[in-house]
CSV table of C-alpha atoms in Angstrom, one decimal:
chain,number,residue,atom,x,y,z
C,1,MET,CA,-20.9,-21.7,-26.9
C,2,PHE,CA,-17.2,-21.5,-27.9
C,3,ILE,CA,-15.3,-18.5,-26.6
C,4,SER,CA,-12.0,-17.8,-28.2
C,5,THR,CA,-8.7,-18.1,-26.4
C,6,PHE,CA,-7.9,-14.6,-27.5
C,7,ASP,CA,-11.1,-13.3,-25.9
C,8,ILE,CA,-10.3,-15.0,-22.6
C,9,PHE,CA,-6.7,-13.8,-22.7
C,10,LYS,CA,-6.7,-10.1,-23.6
C,11,ILE,CA,-3.7,-7.8,-23.3
C,12,GLY,CA,-4.6,-4.6,-21.4
C,13,ILE,CA,-3.7,-2.4,-18.5
C,14,GLY,CA,-4.5,-2.5,-14.7
C,15,PRO,CA,-5.8,-2.4,-12.2
C,16,SER,CA,-9.2,-4.0,-13.2
C,17,SER,CA,-10.6,-5.8,-16.3
C,18,SER,CA,-14.2,-5.0,-15.4
C,19,HIS,CA,-13.7,-1.6,-13.9
C,20,THR,CA,-10.8,-0.3,-16.1
C,21,MET,CA,-10.5,-2.2,-19.3
C,22,GLY,CA,-14.3,-2.6,-19.7
C,23,PRO,CA,-15.2,1.0,-19.3
C,24,MET,CA,-12.3,2.1,-21.5
C,25,THR,CA,-13.6,-0.2,-24.3
C,26,ALA,CA,-17.2,1.0,-23.7
C,27,ALA,CA,-16.2,4.6,-24.0
C,28,SER,CA,-14.3,3.9,-27.2
C,29,ARG,CA,-17.3,2.1,-28.6
C,30,PHE,CA,-19.6,5.0,-27.8
C,31,ILE,CA,-17.4,7.4,-29.7
C,32,GLU,CA,-17.5,5.0,-32.7
C,33,LYS,CA,-21.3,5.0,-32.4
C,34,LEU,CA,-21.3,8.8,-32.5
C,35,ARG,CA,-19.2,8.8,-35.6
C,36,ASN,CA,-22.0,7.0,-37.4
C,37,PHE,CA,-24.4,9.8,-36.9
C,38,ASP,CA,-24.7,12.5,-39.6
C,39,ASN,CA,-24.9,15.2,-36.9
C,40,PHE,CA,-21.7,14.1,-35.2
C,41,LEU,CA,-19.8,17.1,-36.4
C,42,PRO,CA,-20.3,20.4,-34.5
C,43,GLY,CA,-20.9,22.1,-37.8
C,44,ALA,CA,-24.3,20.4,-37.9
C,45,GLY,CA,-25.1,22.3,-34.7
C,46,ARG,CA,-25.6,19.2,-32.5
C,47,LEU,CA,-22.8,17.6,-30.5
C,48,SER,CA,-21.7,19.9,-27.6
C,49,SER,CA,-20.7,17.7,-24.6
C,50,ILE,CA,-20.6,14.1,-23.3
C,51,ARG,CA,-21.6,12.7,-19.9
C,52,CYS,CA,-21.2,9.3,-18.4
C,53,THR,CA,-23.0,7.7,-15.4
C,54,LEU,CA,-21.4,4.9,-13.5
C,55,TYR,CA,-23.8,2.6,-11.7
C,56,GLY,CA,-23.5,0.0,-8.9
C,57,SER,CA,-20.1,-1.5,-8.4
C,58,LEU,CA,-18.5,0.8,-11.0
C,59,ALA,CA,-19.6,3.7,-8.8
C,60,LEU,CA,-18.8,2.2,-5.5
C,61,THR,CA,-15.2,1.1,-6.3
C,62,GLY,CA,-14.6,3.2,-9.4
C,63,ASP,CA,-12.1,5.5,-7.8
C,64,GLY,CA,-9.9,2.6,-6.6
C,65,HIS,CA,-10.1,0.9,-10.0
C,66,GLN,CA,-9.3,4.1,-11.9
C,67,THR,CA,-12.7,3.9,-13.8
C,68,LYS,CA,-12.8,7.7,-14.3
C,69,ARG,CA,-9.4,7.6,-15.9
C,70,ALA,CA,-10.5,4.7,-18.1
C,71,VAL,CA,-13.6,6.4,-19.3
C,72,THR,CA,-11.6,9.6,-20.1
C,73,LEU,CA,-9.0,7.7,-22.1
C,74,GLY,CA,-11.6,5.6,-23.9
C,75,LEU,CA,-13.4,8.7,-25.1
C,76,CYS,CA,-10.1,10.0,-26.4
C,77,GLY,CA,-9.7,6.9,-28.5
C,78,LEU,CA,-7.4,4.7,-26.4
C,79,LEU,CA,-7.9,1.0,-26.1
C,80,PRO,CA,-6.6,-1.3,-23.3
C,81,ASN,CA,-4.5,-3.4,-25.6
C,82,THR,CA,-2.7,-0.4,-27.2
C,83,ALA,CA,-2.6,2.2,-24.4
C,84,GLU,CA,0.9,3.3,-23.4
C,85,ARG,CA,1.2,4.7,-19.9
C,86,LEU,CA,3.1,7.8,-20.7
C,87,LYS,CA,0.8,8.7,-23.6
C,88,ALA,CA,-2.2,8.0,-21.5
C,89,ASP,CA,-0.9,10.2,-18.6
C,90,SER,CA,-0.4,13.1,-21.0
C,91,ILE,CA,-3.9,12.8,-22.6
C,92,GLU,CA,-5.5,12.5,-19.2
C,93,GLN,CA,-3.7,15.6,-17.9
C,94,LYS,CA,-4.8,17.6,-21.0
C,95,VAL,CA,-8.4,16.7,-20.6
C,96,ASN,CA,-8.4,17.5,-16.9
C,97,LYS,CA,-6.8,20.9,-17.6
C,98,LYS,CA,-8.8,22.0,-20.7
C,99,LYS,CA,-12.0,20.1,-19.8
C,100,ARG,CA,-12.5,19.1,-23.4
C,101,ILE,CA,-12.0,16.1,-25.6
C,102,ASN,CA,-10.3,16.7,-29.0
C,103,PHE,CA,-11.5,15.0,-32.1
C,104,GLU,CA,-10.3,15.2,-35.7
C,105,ARG,CA,-10.6,18.3,-37.8
C,106,SER,CA,-9.4,20.4,-35.0
C,107,TRP,CA,-12.6,20.6,-32.9
C,108,SER,CA,-13.5,19.4,-29.5
C,109,VAL,CA,-16.5,18.9,-27.1
C,110,ARG,CA,-16.9,19.7,-23.5
C,111,PHE,CA,-16.0,16.9,-21.0
C,112,ASP,CA,-14.9,17.5,-17.4
C,113,PRO,CA,-14.2,14.1,-15.8
C,114,ASN,CA,-14.9,15.6,-12.3
C,115,GLU,CA,-18.4,16.9,-13.4
C,116,ASP,CA,-19.4,14.8,-16.4
C,117,ILE,CA,-18.8,11.4,-14.8
C,118,ILE,CA,-21.6,10.9,-12.4
C,119,TYR,CA,-21.8,8.2,-9.7
C,120,ASP,CA,-25.0,6.3,-9.0
C,121,TYR,CA,-24.4,3.9,-6.2
C,122,ARG,CA,-27.6,1.8,-6.5
C,123,THR,CA,-26.8,-1.9,-7.0
C,124,ASP,CA,-30.3,-3.1,-7.9
C,125,LYS,CA,-31.1,-0.8,-10.8
C,126,PHE,CA,-30.0,-3.2,-13.6
C,127,GLN,CA,-29.5,-6.9,-14.1
C,128,HIS,CA,-25.8,-6.6,-13.7
C,129,PRO,CA,-23.8,-4.6,-11.1
C,130,ASN,CA,-21.3,-3.1,-13.6
C,131,VAL,CA,-23.3,-0.7,-15.8
C,132,LEU,CA,-22.3,2.6,-17.4
C,133,GLU,CA,-24.3,4.9,-19.6
C,134,PHE,CA,-23.0,7.6,-22.0
C,135,ARG,CA,-25.0,10.5,-23.3
C,136,ALA,CA,-24.1,13.0,-26.0
C,137,LEU,CA,-25.7,16.4,-25.5
C,138,ASP,CA,-26.5,19.2,-27.8
C,139,GLN,CA,-26.0,22.9,-27.1
C,140,SER,CA,-29.3,23.1,-25.2
C,141,GLY,CA,-28.4,20.2,-23.0
C,142,SER,CA,-30.8,17.8,-24.6
C,143,VAL,CA,-29.8,14.1,-25.2
C,144,PHE,CA,-29.7,13.1,-28.8
C,145,VAL,CA,-27.5,10.0,-28.6
C,146,LYS,CA,-27.1,7.6,-25.6
C,147,GLU,CA,-26.0,4.0,-25.0
C,148,ARG,CA,-25.8,1.8,-22.0
C,149,TYR,CA,-23.0,-0.8,-21.6
C,150,TYR,CA,-22.5,-3.7,-19.3
C,151,SER,CA,-19.0,-4.5,-18.2
C,152,ILE,CA,-19.4,-8.2,-17.6
C,153,GLY,CA,-15.9,-9.3,-16.4
C,154,GLY,CA,-12.6,-10.0,-18.0
C,155,GLY,CA,-12.7,-6.9,-20.1
C,156,PHE,CA,-15.8,-8.1,-22.0
C,157,VAL,CA,-18.4,-5.4,-22.8
C,158,ALA,CA,-21.9,-5.7,-24.1
C,159,THR,CA,-24.6,-3.1,-24.9
C,160,GLU,CA,-27.8,-3.4,-23.0
C,161,LYS,CA,-29.5,-5.1,-26.0
C,162,GLU,CA,-26.6,-7.5,-26.4
C,163,PHE,CA,-26.6,-8.3,-22.7
C,164,LEU,CA,-30.3,-9.0,-22.7
C,165,CYS,CA,-29.8,-11.5,-25.5
C,166,GLU,CA,-31.5,-9.6,-28.3
C,167,LYS,CA,-30.3,-10.1,-31.8
C,168,LYS,CA,-26.8,-8.7,-32.2
C,169,VAL,CA,-26.3,-6.5,-35.3
C,170,LYS,CA,-22.8,-7.9,-36.0
C,171,GLN,CA,-23.4,-11.4,-34.6
C,172,GLU,CA,-21.1,-14.0,-36.1
C,173,THR,CA,-22.8,-17.0,-37.6
C,174,LYS,CA,-19.7,-19.2,-38.0
C,175,SER,CA,-19.9,-22.7,-36.7
C,176,PHE,CA,-17.1,-24.5,-34.8
C,177,PRO,CA,-16.1,-28.1,-35.1
C,178,PHE,CA,-16.0,-28.5,-31.3
C,179,ASN,CA,-18.7,-26.1,-30.0
C,180,PHE,CA,-19.0,-27.6,-26.6
C,181,SER,CA,-21.0,-25.6,-24.1
C,182,ASN,CA,-20.2,-27.5,-20.9
C,183,ALA,CA,-17.6,-29.9,-19.5
C,184,SER,CA,-19.7,-33.0,-20.2
C,185,GLU,CA,-20.0,-32.2,-23.9
C,186,MET,CA,-16.2,-31.4,-23.9
C,187,LEU,CA,-15.4,-34.8,-22.4
C,188,GLN,CA,-17.7,-36.6,-24.8
C,189,MET,CA,-16.3,-34.9,-27.8
C,190,ALA,CA,-12.7,-35.8,-26.7
C,191,LYS,CA,-13.7,-39.4,-26.2
C,192,THR,CA,-15.4,-39.7,-29.5
C,193,THR,CA,-12.6,-38.1,-31.5
C,194,ASN,CA,-9.7,-39.1,-29.4
C,195,LYS,CA,-8.5,-35.5,-29.3
C,196,SER,CA,-7.1,-33.5,-26.4
C,197,ILE,CA,-8.8,-30.4,-25.1
C,198,ALA,CA,-6.0,-28.2,-26.6
C,199,GLU,CA,-6.4,-30.0,-30.0
C,200,MET,CA,-10.2,-29.3,-30.0
C,201,VAL,CA,-9.7,-25.6,-29.1
C,202,LEU,CA,-7.0,-25.3,-31.7
C,203,GLU,CA,-9.4,-26.6,-34.4
C,204,ASN,CA,-12.0,-24.1,-33.3
C,205,GLU,CA,-9.5,-21.2,-33.5
C,206,LEU,CA,-8.5,-22.3,-37.1
C,207,VAL,CA,-12.0,-21.2,-38.1
C,208,ASN,CA,-11.0,-17.6,-37.6
C,209,PHE,CA,-7.2,-17.7,-37.7
C,210,ASP,CA,-4.5,-19.5,-39.7
C,211,SER,CA,-2.0,-21.5,-37.7
C,212,SER,CA,0.8,-19.0,-38.0
C,213,GLU,CA,-1.4,-16.3,-36.5
C,214,ILE,CA,-2.5,-18.5,-33.7
C,215,ASN,CA,1.1,-19.3,-32.8
C,216,ARG,CA,2.0,-15.6,-33.0
C,217,LEU,CA,-0.9,-14.6,-30.7
C,218,LEU,CA,-0.1,-17.4,-28.2
C,219,ASP,CA,3.5,-16.3,-28.1
C,220,GLN,CA,2.4,-12.7,-27.6
C,221,ILE,CA,0.2,-13.7,-24.7
C,222,TRP,CA,3.0,-15.5,-22.9
C,223,GLU,CA,5.5,-12.8,-23.7
C,224,VAL,CA,3.3,-10.1,-22.0
C,225,MET,CA,2.5,-12.5,-19.1
C,226,ASN,CA,6.2,-13.2,-18.6
C,227,SER,CA,7.1,-9.5,-19.0
C,228,SER,CA,4.6,-8.6,-16.3
C,229,ILE,CA,6.4,-11.1,-14.0
C,230,GLU,CA,9.9,-9.6,-14.8
C,231,ASN,CA,8.7,-6.0,-14.5
C,232,GLY,CA,7.1,-6.8,-11.1
C,233,LEU,CA,10.3,-8.6,-9.9
C,234,SER,CA,12.4,-5.5,-10.7
C,235,GLN,CA,10.3,-2.7,-9.2
C,236,GLU,CA,10.0,-1.4,-5.6
C,237,GLY,CA,8.2,1.4,-3.8
C,238,ILE,CA,4.7,2.2,-2.7
C,239,LEU,CA,1.7,1.2,-4.8
C,240,PRO,CA,-0.7,4.1,-5.7
C,241,GLY,CA,-4.1,4.6,-4.1
C,242,GLY,CA,-3.5,5.6,-0.5
C,243,LEU,CA,-3.2,2.3,1.2
C,244,LYS,CA,0.6,2.6,1.3
C,245,VAL,CA,1.0,-1.0,0.2
C,246,ARG,CA,4.7,-1.6,-0.4
C,247,ARG,CA,5.8,-3.7,-3.3
C,248,ARG,CA,7.3,-7.0,-2.0
C,249,ALA,CA,8.1,-9.1,-5.0
C,250,LYS,CA,11.6,-7.8,-5.7
C,251,HIS,CA,12.7,-8.3,-2.0
C,252,ILE,CA,11.2,-11.8,-1.8
C,253,TYR,CA,12.7,-12.8,-5.2
C,254,LYS,CA,16.1,-11.6,-4.1
C,255,ALA,CA,15.9,-13.6,-0.9
C,256,LEU,CA,14.7,-16.7,-2.7
C,257,LYS,CA,17.6,-16.5,-5.1
C,258,GLU,CA,20.1,-16.2,-2.3
C,259,GLU,CA,18.6,-19.2,-0.5
C,260,LYS,CA,18.8,-21.2,-3.7
C,261,LEU,CA,22.5,-20.4,-4.1
C,262,GLY,CA,23.1,-21.4,-0.6
C,263,ASN,CA,21.2,-24.7,-1.0
C,264,VAL,CA,19.7,-24.3,2.4
C,265,ALA,CA,16.0,-23.8,1.5
C,266,PRO,CA,13.5,-26.5,2.6
C,267,PRO,CA,11.3,-28.1,-0.1
C,268,HIS,CA,8.2,-26.2,0.8
C,269,ILE,CA,9.9,-22.9,-0.2
C,270,VAL,CA,8.8,-23.7,-3.8
C,271,ASN,CA,5.4,-22.3,-2.7
C,272,ASP,CA,7.2,-19.0,-2.2
C,273,TRP,CA,8.5,-19.1,-5.7
C,274,ILE,CA,5.0,-19.7,-7.0
C,275,SER,CA,3.7,-16.8,-4.9
C,276,VAL,CA,6.4,-14.3,-5.8
C,277,TYR,CA,5.7,-14.8,-9.5
C,278,ALA,CA,2.0,-14.1,-9.0
C,279,ILE,CA,2.6,-11.2,-6.6
C,280,ALA,CA,4.9,-9.6,-9.1
C,281,VAL,CA,2.2,-9.6,-11.8
C,282,ASN,CA,-0.5,-8.2,-9.5
C,283,GLU,CA,1.8,-5.5,-8.2
C,284,GLU,CA,2.2,-4.5,-11.8
C,285,ASN,CA,-1.5,-4.6,-12.3
C,286,ALA,CA,-2.1,-2.5,-9.1
C,287,SER,CA,0.2,0.1,-10.5
C,288,GLY,CA,-1.7,0.3,-13.8
C,289,GLY,CA,0.9,-1.7,-15.7
C,290,ARG,CA,0.5,-4.0,-18.7
C,291,VAL,CA,-1.0,-7.5,-17.9
C,292,VAL,CA,-3.1,-10.2,-19.6
C,293,THR,CA,-6.6,-10.9,-18.4
C,294,ALA,CA,-6.4,-14.4,-17.1
C,295,PRO,CA,-9.4,-14.4,-17.0
C,296,THR,CA,-9.5,-11.0,-15.3
C,297,ASN,CA,-7.0,-8.4,-14.2
C,298,GLY,CA,-7.7,-9.1,-10.5
C,299,ALA,CA,-6.6,-12.7,-11.1
C,300,ALA,CA,-4.0,-12.0,-13.7
C,301,GLY,CA,-1.1,-13.5,-11.7
C,302,VAL,CA,-2.3,-17.0,-11.2
C,303,ILE,CA,-1.7,-18.5,-14.7
C,304,PRO,CA,1.6,-16.7,-15.4
C,305,ALA,CA,2.9,-17.9,-12.0
C,306,VAL,CA,1.9,-21.5,-12.7
C,307,ILE,CA,3.6,-21.4,-16.1
C,308,ARG,CA,6.8,-19.9,-14.6
C,309,TYR,CA,6.7,-22.6,-11.9
C,310,TYR,CA,6.4,-25.2,-14.6
C,311,LEU,CA,9.2,-23.8,-16.7
C,312,ASP,CA,11.6,-23.0,-13.8
C,313,HIS,CA,11.0,-25.7,-11.3
C,314,VAL,CA,9.5,-28.8,-13.0
C,315,PRO,CA,12.2,-31.2,-14.4
C,316,ASN,CA,12.0,-31.8,-18.2
C,317,SER,CA,9.6,-29.0,-18.7
C,318,LYS,CA,9.2,-27.7,-22.3
C,319,LYS,CA,8.5,-24.2,-23.4
C,320,THR,CA,6.8,-25.8,-26.4
C,321,ASN,CA,4.0,-26.9,-24.0
C,322,ILE,CA,2.9,-23.4,-23.3
C,323,PRO,CA,0.4,-23.3,-26.2
C,324,LYS,CA,-1.1,-26.5,-24.9
C,325,PHE,CA,-1.3,-24.9,-21.4
C,326,LEU,CA,-3.0,-21.7,-22.7
C,327,LEU,CA,-5.4,-23.4,-25.0
C,328,THR,CA,-6.5,-25.9,-22.3
C,329,ALA,CA,-6.8,-23.1,-19.7
C,330,ALA,CA,-8.9,-21.0,-22.1
C,331,ALA,CA,-11.3,-23.9,-22.7
C,332,ILE,CA,-12.0,-24.0,-18.9
C,333,GLY,CA,-12.3,-20.3,-18.6
C,334,GLY,CA,-14.8,-20.3,-21.5
C,335,LEU,CA,-16.9,-22.9,-19.8
C,336,ILE,CA,-17.0,-20.9,-16.5
C,337,LYS,CA,-17.9,-17.7,-18.3
C,338,THR,CA,-20.6,-19.3,-20.4
C,339,ASN,CA,-22.3,-21.2,-17.5
C,340,ALA,CA,-21.5,-18.9,-14.5
C,341,SER,CA,-19.4,-15.7,-14.4
C,342,ILE,CA,-15.8,-14.5,-14.2
C,343,SER,CA,-16.9,-11.2,-12.7
C,344,GLY,CA,-16.1,-10.4,-9.1
C,345,ALA,CA,-18.9,-7.9,-9.0
C,346,GLU,CA,-21.3,-10.6,-10.1
C,347,VAL,CA,-20.3,-13.7,-8.1
C,348,GLY,CA,-17.4,-12.6,-5.8
C,349,CYS,CA,-13.8,-13.5,-6.0
C,350,GLN,CA,-14.6,-17.2,-6.5
C,351,GLY,CA,-15.3,-16.1,-10.1
C,352,GLU,CA,-11.9,-14.4,-10.5
C,353,ILE,CA,-9.3,-16.3,-8.4
C,354,GLY,CA,-11.4,-19.4,-8.5
C,355,SER,CA,-11.7,-19.4,-12.2
C,356,ALA,CA,-8.0,-18.6,-12.7
C,357,ALA,CA,-7.0,-21.4,-10.4
C,358,ALA,CA,-9.2,-23.9,-12.3
C,359,MET,CA,-7.8,-22.7,-15.6
C,360,ALA,CA,-4.2,-22.9,-14.3
C,361,ALA,CA,-4.7,-26.3,-12.8
C,362,ALA,CA,-6.1,-27.6,-16.1
C,363,GLY,CA,-3.3,-26.0,-18.1
C,364,LEU,CA,-0.6,-27.5,-15.9
C,365,CYS,CA,-2.2,-30.9,-15.9
C,366,ALA,CA,-2.2,-30.8,-19.7
C,367,ALA,CA,1.4,-29.7,-19.9
C,368,LEU,CA,2.3,-32.6,-17.6
C,369,ASN,CA,0.6,-35.0,-20.1
C,370,GLY,CA,-2.6,-35.6,-18.0
C,371,THR,CA,-5.5,-37.2,-19.7
C,372,VAL,CA,-8.7,-35.3,-20.6
C,373,LEU,CA,-10.4,-36.8,-17.5
C,374,GLN,CA,-7.5,-35.8,-15.2
C,375,ILE,CA,-7.6,-32.2,-16.7
C,376,GLU,CA,-11.3,-31.9,-16.0
C,377,ASN,CA,-10.7,-33.2,-12.5
C,378,ALA,CA,-7.8,-30.7,-11.8
C,379,ALA,CA,-10.1,-27.8,-12.9
C,380,GLU,CA,-12.9,-29.0,-10.6
C,381,ILE,CA,-10.6,-29.5,-7.6
C,382,ALA,CA,-9.2,-26.0,-7.9
C,383,LEU,CA,-12.6,-24.3,-8.4
C,384,GLU,CA,-14.3,-26.3,-5.7
C,385,HIS,CA,-11.9,-25.0,-3.0
C,386,HIS,CA,-12.5,-21.4,-3.9
C,387,LEU,CA,-16.3,-21.6,-3.7
C,388,GLY,CA,-17.8,-18.9,-1.6
C,389,MET,CA,-14.8,-16.6,-1.8
C,390,THR,CA,-15.9,-13.0,-1.4
C,391,CYS,CA,-14.6,-9.9,-3.3
C,392,ASP,CA,-13.9,-7.3,-0.6
C,393,PRO,CA,-11.1,-5.0,-1.8
C,394,ILE,CA,-10.0,-2.5,0.8
C,395,LYS,CA,-10.7,1.1,-0.5
C,396,GLY,CA,-11.8,-0.6,-3.8
C,397,LEU,CA,-8.2,-1.1,-4.7
C,398,VAL,CA,-7.0,-4.2,-6.4
C,399,GLN,CA,-4.3,-4.6,-3.7
C,400,ALA,CA,-5.4,-6.1,-0.5
C,401,PRO,CA,-6.4,-8.9,-0.3
C,402,CYS,CA,-6.1,-9.3,-4.1
C,403,ILE,CA,-2.4,-9.5,-4.6
C,404,GLU,CA,-1.7,-12.3,-2.1
C,405,ARG,CA,-4.8,-14.1,-3.2
C,406,ASN,CA,-3.2,-14.6,-6.6
C,407,GLY,CA,-0.2,-16.3,-4.9
C,408,LEU,CA,-2.4,-18.7,-2.9
C,409,GLY,CA,-4.6,-19.3,-6.0
C,410,ALA,CA,-1.5,-20.4,-7.9
C,411,ILE,CA,-0.4,-22.7,-5.2
C,412,LYS,CA,-3.9,-24.3,-5.1
C,413,ALA,CA,-3.8,-24.7,-8.8
C,414,VAL,CA,-0.5,-26.6,-8.7
C,415,SER,CA,-1.8,-28.8,-5.8
C,416,ALA,CA,-5.0,-29.5,-7.7
C,417,ALA,CA,-3.1,-30.6,-10.9
C,418,SER,CA,-0.8,-32.8,-8.8
C,419,LEU,CA,-3.7,-34.4,-7.0
C,420,ALA,CA,-5.6,-35.0,-10.2
C,421,LEU,CA,-2.5,-36.7,-11.8
C,422,ARG,CA,-2.4,-39.1,-8.8
C,423,GLY,CA,-5.8,-40.5,-9.9
C,424,ASP,CA,-7.4,-41.8,-13.1
C,425,GLY,CA,-9.8,-38.9,-13.6
C,426,THR,CA,-12.8,-40.4,-11.9
C,427,HIS,CA,-14.2,-38.2,-9.1
C,428,LEU,CA,-17.4,-37.5,-7.2
C,429,ILE,CA,-18.2,-33.9,-8.2
C,430,SER,CA,-18.2,-32.9,-11.9
C,431,LEU,CA,-16.7,-29.6,-13.1
C,432,ASP,CA,-20.2,-28.7,-14.4
C,433,SER,CA,-21.7,-29.2,-11.0
C,434,CYS,CA,-19.0,-27.1,-9.5
C,435,ILE,CA,-19.5,-24.3,-12.0
C,436,LYS,CA,-23.3,-24.3,-11.3
C,437,THR,CA,-22.6,-24.2,-7.6
C,438,MET,CA,-20.4,-21.2,-8.0
C,439,LYS,CA,-23.1,-19.5,-10.0
C,440,ASP,CA,-25.8,-20.3,-7.3
C,441,THR,CA,-23.4,-19.2,-4.5
C,442,GLY,CA,-22.7,-15.9,-6.3
C,443,ARG,CA,-26.4,-15.3,-6.7
C,444,ASP,CA,-27.1,-15.9,-3.0
C,445,MET,CA,-24.1,-13.9,-1.9
C,446,SER,CA,-24.8,-10.5,-0.4
C,447,PHE,CA,-23.9,-7.6,-2.7
C,448,LYS,CA,-21.7,-6.3,0.1
C,449,TYR,CA,-19.2,-9.0,-0.7
C,450,LYS,CA,-19.2,-8.6,-4.5
C,451,GLU,CA,-16.7,-5.8,-5.3
C,452,THR,CA,-18.5,-3.0,-3.6
C,453,ALA,CA,-16.0,-2.4,-0.7
C,454,LEU,CA,-19.1,-2.4,1.6
C,455,GLY,CA,-18.3,-5.5,3.5
C,456,GLY,CA,-15.6,-8.0,4.7
C,457,LEU,CA,-12.0,-6.8,4.9
C,458,ALA,CA,-12.9,-3.6,3.2
C,459,VAL,CA,-14.8,-2.4,6.4
C,460,ASN,CA,-13.2,-4.5,9.1
C,461,MET,CA,-9.5,-3.5,8.6
C,462,ILE,CA,-8.2,-1.8,11.7
C,463,GLU,CA,-6.1,1.2,10.6
C,464,CYS,CA,-3.0,1.9,12.7
């Protein structure tokens, strides 16, 4: 099943794609659902208040991921790709003060985020750990409209019916010229047609977009990615949330530039350059800044860091190769999402940083003119060596160990691409086998290590 590049890479806000962007999108969708009811307007004597229940991982780590804020903003009509921080802050403050949500025609309904967002910590109630349910209540407190949504990673949201694979009301029936559902099919199609992965993805995108729109969207994705790097490199101070994590990217970047000018840095310092780009992005994400899901917010720094490494440190690099990089990376991300998961709450951090590293390795290998076989090999190497990685954010914040993990994930991606380019693409373990192993490992992994903050570093950190 083909997943568009522009679904894999979504512009949004931090700190989490599944816990912030997903709930915001779900809340906005619920409001649109309400608008389709004849009794939506208060004059009909029906709609009086709205309540939301967060289940499982959304409840356990919702505070650290600003889920309550996301739900509030979504109910007020904001979406992750258009939300501006100052406007969002103002709207949130008004709702918290007045305990009401304003709609058109100068009327409002009751909604107190502190009372009407309910936390249910059970992790085995549904078939996915990230579930939220909205209920619209009448004046007597009876429910007349409700909907349950699954936040399935990377900002993707599905209603319960959609998630359980029932017929989708608005399902697209378009066919794609290269509708590969696994890596084996992708390799075979490339061999048969003599096309690269990026070329096949591009032809798929042309079903829904013209070439100028595709170029515009790809340019926009890289522009936001690069802006998140630059913003992170220029900021300092303490990240929000209570852990008192200090921003480091600006200080590290300054030191690296001084070492470069002095021509005294040993070759391995290039790893610090890769890391600082990734750290900059994820410090921005942790502060609620603007980032691109790649494929998630928690792993948003890996791909931008590898692209900046390619542009700034690889001789004869070309900015014109960025679209090839992104299209190739998106193909790998789509395969992982289709056949396993990119959700930390579902399979642990192997599904976030592991997926991002595989995507980045494939993209870099493509930009360096690797063959299709070498690209698939690069993705497999990067993913294989993240298998079993847990998701154990301290206090539920996307800060520790998440920020540094992006730096190390980017370094692994570069190493994987380089190693793959040293070979001819033949290797023992296929990407499909690696993706299946990640899914199986995630299924067997204790829920404590899947974005619940109930295990691992989240409970073993010794506070000074």
